[in-house]
Amino acid sequence: DAGVTQSPTHLIKTRGQHVTLRCSPISGHKSVSWYQQVLGQGPQFIFQYYEKEERGRGNFPDRFSARQFPNYSSELNVNALLLGDSALYLCASSLQGYITEAFFGQGTRLTVV
Amino acid sequence: ELKVEQNPLFLSMQEGKNYTIYCNYSTTSDRLYWYRQDPGKSLESLFVLLSNGAVKQEGRLMASLDTKARLSTLHITAAVHDLSATYFCAVDIMIDMRFGAGTRLTVKP
């Protein structure tokens, strides 16, 4: 049974560019959350989506946006990339709209140069 | 604002020794999680603690939750090198989890 899958695994972008990260949750899970983990820190909550609706948003600028598709997969979009956006982006899948147990994907390592 | 504080942030242990990692948080929550992260890897779920007094054990690790004290502990018994990793606690505040800064554990032979 496939776990949470994210793509791509690594990405290098230039400042000012746009990036799209993708996540497929565990089969049967309807909630996807996105986290940003800067090197040496704990993950920071960006978004949660449940049944294709945004249920929560962390303290991130409007350059960050996301959506969830009918098959419950999700995309995280970041516009006008800054050097400070370099991080590991983690997608977490959970069964319901509130967290009971979240399962994390392997992450996408984004480097902005 | 919810704060989640772990200590210590860095821990170097000898194999065979015992130690405890502490996780304090500043808001009411009945759900707390412990994760392990190896360098360059994602988060692996270790324990899900869903009520006051919950205690769970897996191998050399044991986690407990005291919601009244807003404290969770992760106890390591007879450490082995394979336990070297960063350990995070995370407090559930309904739609997201607030993570501590992590405890980087190194177990030396």
Tab-separated table of C-alpha atoms in Angstrom:
chain	number	residue	atom	x	y	z
A	1	ASP	CA	0.000	0.000	0.000
A	2	ALA	CA	1.531	3.277	-1.123
A	3	GLY	CA	2.253	5.892	1.470
A	4	VAL	CA	2.276	9.627	0.916
A	5	THR	CA	4.119	10.441	-2.283
A	6	GLN	CA	5.604	13.802	-3.186
A	7	SER	CA	7.172	15.073	-6.360
A	8	PRO	CA	9.709	16.151	-7.261
A	9	THR	CA	12.149	15.059	-4.558
A	10	HIS	CA	14.638	17.800	-5.299
A	11	LEU	CA	14.306	21.096	-7.102
A	12	ILE	CA	16.550	24.066	-7.796
A	13	LYS	CA	14.959	27.365	-8.762
A	14	THR	CA	16.116	30.920	-9.287
A	15	ARG	CA	14.873	33.873	-7.270
A	16	GLY	CA	11.669	35.281	-8.690
A	17	GLN	CA	10.582	32.044	-10.318
A	18	HIS	CA	7.481	30.051	-9.569
A	19	VAL	CA	7.363	26.476	-8.261
A	20	THR	CA	4.686	23.796	-7.989
A	21	LEU	CA	5.044	20.887	-5.602
A	22	ARG	CA	2.770	17.862	-5.693
A	23	CYS	CA	1.460	15.430	-3.131
A	24	SER	CA	-0.644	12.284	-3.286
A	25	PRO	CA	-2.111	11.202	0.060
A	26	ILE	CA	-2.553	7.699	1.339
A	27	SER	CA	-5.479	5.990	-0.323
A	28	GLY	CA	-8.649	6.779	1.601
A	29	HIS	CA	-7.211	9.858	3.291
A	30	LYS	CA	-9.099	13.031	2.555
A	31	SER	CA	-6.914	15.610	4.259
A	32	VAL	CA	-3.607	17.003	3.107
A	33	SER	CA	-1.439	19.423	5.030
A	34	TRP	CA	1.678	21.215	3.900
A	35	TYR	CA	4.644	22.089	6.103
A	36	GLN	CA	7.862	23.983	5.508
A	37	GLN	CA	10.954	22.809	7.326
A	38	VAL	CA	13.948	25.093	7.231
A	39	LEU	CA	17.248	23.435	8.006
A	40	GLY	CA	17.722	22.958	11.730
A	41	GLN	CA	14.140	23.806	12.675
A	42	GLY	CA	10.871	22.018	13.212
A	43	PRO	CA	8.239	21.949	10.479
A	44	GLN	CA	5.991	25.006	10.158
A	45	PHE	CA	2.347	24.655	9.136
A	46	ILE	CA	1.448	26.227	5.786
A	47	PHE	CA	-1.977	24.874	4.761
A	48	GLN	CA	-4.512	22.199	5.450
A	49	TYR	CA	-7.036	21.010	2.893
A	50	TYR	CA	-9.941	18.694	3.535
A	51	GLU	CA	-12.478	17.618	0.955
A	52	LYS	CA	-10.994	20.131	-1.466
A	53	GLU	CA	-11.523	23.083	0.844
A	54	GLU	CA	-8.917	25.096	2.683
A	55	ARG	CA	-9.423	24.474	6.382
A	56	GLY	CA	-6.464	26.349	7.749
A	57	ARG	CA	-3.547	28.524	6.841
A	58	GLY	CA	-0.369	29.266	8.704
A	59	ASN	CA	1.547	32.500	8.861
A	60	PHE	CA	2.846	32.514	5.313
A	61	PRO	CA	2.614	35.286	2.682
A	62	ASP	CA	0.141	35.251	-0.183
A	63	ARG	CA	2.912	34.039	-2.481
A	64	PHE	CA	2.060	30.626	-1.091
A	65	SER	CA	-1.107	28.987	-2.357
A	66	ALA	CA	-2.432	25.474	-2.611
A	67	ARG	CA	-5.321	23.446	-3.832
A	68	GLN	CA	-6.729	19.973	-3.502
A	69	PHE	CA	-8.132	17.985	-6.375
A	70	PRO	CA	-11.161	15.638	-6.520
A	71	ASN	CA	-8.835	12.649	-6.091
A	72	TYR	CA	-7.499	14.335	-2.889
A	73	SER	CA	-4.056	14.974	-4.303
A	74	SER	CA	-2.719	18.443	-3.719
A	75	GLU	CA	-0.441	21.086	-5.142
A	76	LEU	CA	1.523	23.749	-3.314
A	77	ASN	CA	2.440	26.774	-5.378
A	78	VAL	CA	4.975	29.394	-4.454
A	79	ASN	CA	5.362	32.545	-6.545
A	80	ALA	CA	8.211	35.053	-6.688
A	81	LEU	CA	10.629	32.752	-4.926
A	82	LEU	CA	12.991	34.175	-2.353
A	83	LEU	CA	16.226	32.721	-1.055
A	84	GLY	CA	14.459	32.208	2.274
A	85	ASP	CA	11.996	29.823	0.663
A	86	SER	CA	14.748	27.217	0.457
A	87	ALA	CA	13.543	24.385	2.655
A	88	LEU	CA	12.195	20.875	2.821
A	89	TYR	CA	8.488	20.951	1.997
A	90	LEU	CA	6.552	18.177	3.631
A	91	CYS	CA	3.114	16.931	2.800
A	92	ALA	CA	1.118	15.143	5.479
A	93	SER	CA	-1.892	12.945	4.898
A	94	SER	CA	-4.582	12.246	7.454
A	95	LEU	CA	-7.891	10.485	7.388
A	96	GLN	CA	-10.145	13.324	8.433
A	97	GLY	CA	-10.291	17.090	8.557
A	98	TYR	CA	-8.805	17.278	12.003
A	99	ILE	CA	-5.526	15.712	12.875
A	100	THR	CA	-5.608	12.340	14.582
A	101	GLU	CA	-2.458	10.971	13.083
A	102	ALA	CA	-0.576	12.448	10.183
A	103	PHE	CA	1.679	10.513	7.859
A	104	PHE	CA	4.388	12.433	6.100
A	105	GLY	CA	5.742	12.075	2.610
A	106	GLN	CA	9.453	12.024	1.875
A	107	GLY	CA	9.425	15.738	1.163
A	108	THR	CA	10.589	18.008	-1.631
A	109	ARG	CA	13.919	19.719	-1.096
A	110	LEU	CA	13.652	23.173	-2.690
A	111	THR	CA	16.780	25.222	-3.194
A	112	VAL	CA	16.424	28.815	-4.375
A	113	VAL	CA	19.569	30.354	-5.832
B	1	GLU	CA	0.442	32.088	20.894
B	2	LEU	CA	1.063	28.384	21.300
B	3	LYS	CA	4.633	27.531	22.166
B	4	VAL	CA	6.148	24.072	22.098
B	5	GLU	CA	9.488	23.798	23.818
B	6	GLN	CA	11.744	20.790	23.755
B	7	ASN	CA	14.777	20.229	25.864
B	8	PRO	CA	17.467	19.475	25.521
B	9	LEU	CA	18.019	20.599	21.939
B	10	PHE	CA	21.201	18.577	21.660
B	11	LEU	CA	21.904	15.346	23.477
B	12	SER	CA	24.992	13.192	23.287
B	13	MET	CA	24.710	9.842	25.028
B	14	GLN	CA	26.816	6.793	25.545
B	15	GLU	CA	25.395	3.485	24.428
B	16	GLY	CA	23.626	1.698	27.231
B	17	LYS	CA	22.627	4.851	29.103
B	18	ASN	CA	19.149	6.168	29.841
B	19	TYR	CA	17.851	9.657	29.219
B	20	THR	CA	14.638	11.662	28.915
B	21	ILE	CA	13.613	14.320	26.402
B	22	TYR	CA	11.027	16.832	27.585
B	23	CYS	CA	8.312	18.589	25.625
B	24	ASN	CA	6.408	21.467	27.239
B	25	TYR	CA	3.552	23.268	25.544
B	26	SER	CA	1.561	26.340	26.395
B	27	THR	CA	-2.035	25.554	25.428
B	28	THR	CA	-4.673	22.991	26.226
B	29	SER	CA	-4.414	19.927	24.036
B	30	ASP	CA	-5.160	16.271	24.543
B	31	ARG	CA	-3.154	15.066	21.582
B	32	LEU	CA	0.572	14.977	21.197
B	33	TYR	CA	2.828	13.225	18.726
B	34	TRP	CA	6.445	12.186	18.637
B	35	TYR	CA	8.320	11.908	15.372
B	36	ARG	CA	11.780	10.810	14.410
B	37	GLN	CA	13.736	12.385	11.571
B	38	ASP	CA	16.968	11.047	10.126
B	39	PRO	CA	19.250	13.505	8.295
B	40	GLY	CA	17.797	14.496	4.938
B	41	LYS	CA	14.739	12.328	5.472
B	42	SER	CA	11.095	12.853	6.265
B	43	LEU	CA	9.305	12.425	9.578
B	44	GLU	CA	8.563	8.974	10.921
B	45	SER	CA	5.687	8.684	13.369
B	46	LEU	CA	6.765	7.148	16.671
B	47	PHE	CA	3.922	7.705	19.124
B	48	VAL	CA	0.432	9.135	19.147
B	49	LEU	CA	-0.706	10.170	22.636
B	50	LEU	CA	-4.413	10.924	22.752
B	51	SER	CA	-5.305	11.407	26.395
B	52	ASN	CA	-4.024	12.475	29.768
B	53	GLY	CA	-1.896	9.785	31.330
B	54	ALA	CA	-1.267	8.014	28.037
B	55	VAL	CA	1.887	5.946	28.013
B	56	LYS	CA	3.208	4.094	24.995
B	57	GLN	CA	6.322	2.014	24.522
B	58	GLU	CA	8.110	0.741	21.487
B	59	GLY	CA	11.417	-0.989	21.939
B	60	ARG	CA	13.797	1.273	23.849
B	61	LEU	CA	11.510	4.315	23.621
B	62	MET	CA	8.648	5.185	25.926
B	63	ALA	CA	6.455	8.268	25.654
B	64	SER	CA	4.023	9.720	28.162
B	65	LEU	CA	1.596	12.614	28.295
B	66	ASP	CA	0.463	14.755	31.237
B	67	THR	CA	-2.088	17.190	29.851
B	68	LYS	CA	-2.550	18.952	33.171
B	69	ALA	CA	1.132	19.780	33.359
B	70	ARG	CA	1.228	20.297	29.576
B	71	LEU	CA	4.213	18.013	29.453
B	72	SER	CA	5.231	15.005	27.434
B	73	THR	CA	8.363	12.956	27.886
B	74	LEU	CA	10.253	10.603	25.612
B	75	HIS	CA	12.361	8.216	27.655
B	76	ILE	CA	15.240	6.336	26.100
B	77	THR	CA	16.354	3.137	27.774
B	78	ALA	CA	19.782	1.577	27.160
B	79	ALA	CA	20.484	3.701	24.106
B	80	VAL	CA	21.961	2.171	20.982
B	81	HIS	CA	23.629	3.878	18.021
B	82	ASP	CA	20.620	3.274	15.764
B	83	LEU	CA	18.605	5.714	17.870
B	84	SER	CA	20.759	8.617	16.679
B	85	ALA	CA	18.349	11.030	14.973
B	86	THR	CA	16.374	14.205	15.619
B	87	TYR	CA	13.213	13.754	17.666
B	88	PHE	CA	10.293	16.157	17.423
B	89	CYS	CA	7.235	16.501	19.558
B	90	ALA	CA	4.156	18.087	18.006
B	91	VAL	CA	1.002	19.384	19.661
B	92	ASP	CA	-2.290	18.943	17.893
B	93	ILE	CA	-4.366	22.114	17.700
B	94	MET	CA	-7.099	20.681	15.511
B	95	ILE	CA	-6.187	21.632	11.979
B	96	ASP	CA	-2.450	21.699	12.298
B	97	MET	CA	0.373	20.506	14.449
B	98	ARG	CA	2.792	22.831	16.177
B	99	PHE	CA	6.243	21.313	16.347
B	100	GLY	CA	9.000	21.780	18.829
B	101	ALA	CA	12.473	22.707	17.614
B	102	GLY	CA	13.635	19.114	17.865
B	103	THR	CA	16.189	17.252	19.962
B	104	ARG	CA	19.236	16.095	18.068
B	105	LEU	CA	20.320	12.850	19.676
B	106	THR	CA	23.726	11.315	19.112
B	107	VAL	CA	24.466	7.933	20.662
B	108	LYS	CA	28.140	7.157	20.887
B	109	PRO	CA	29.607	3.641	21.080
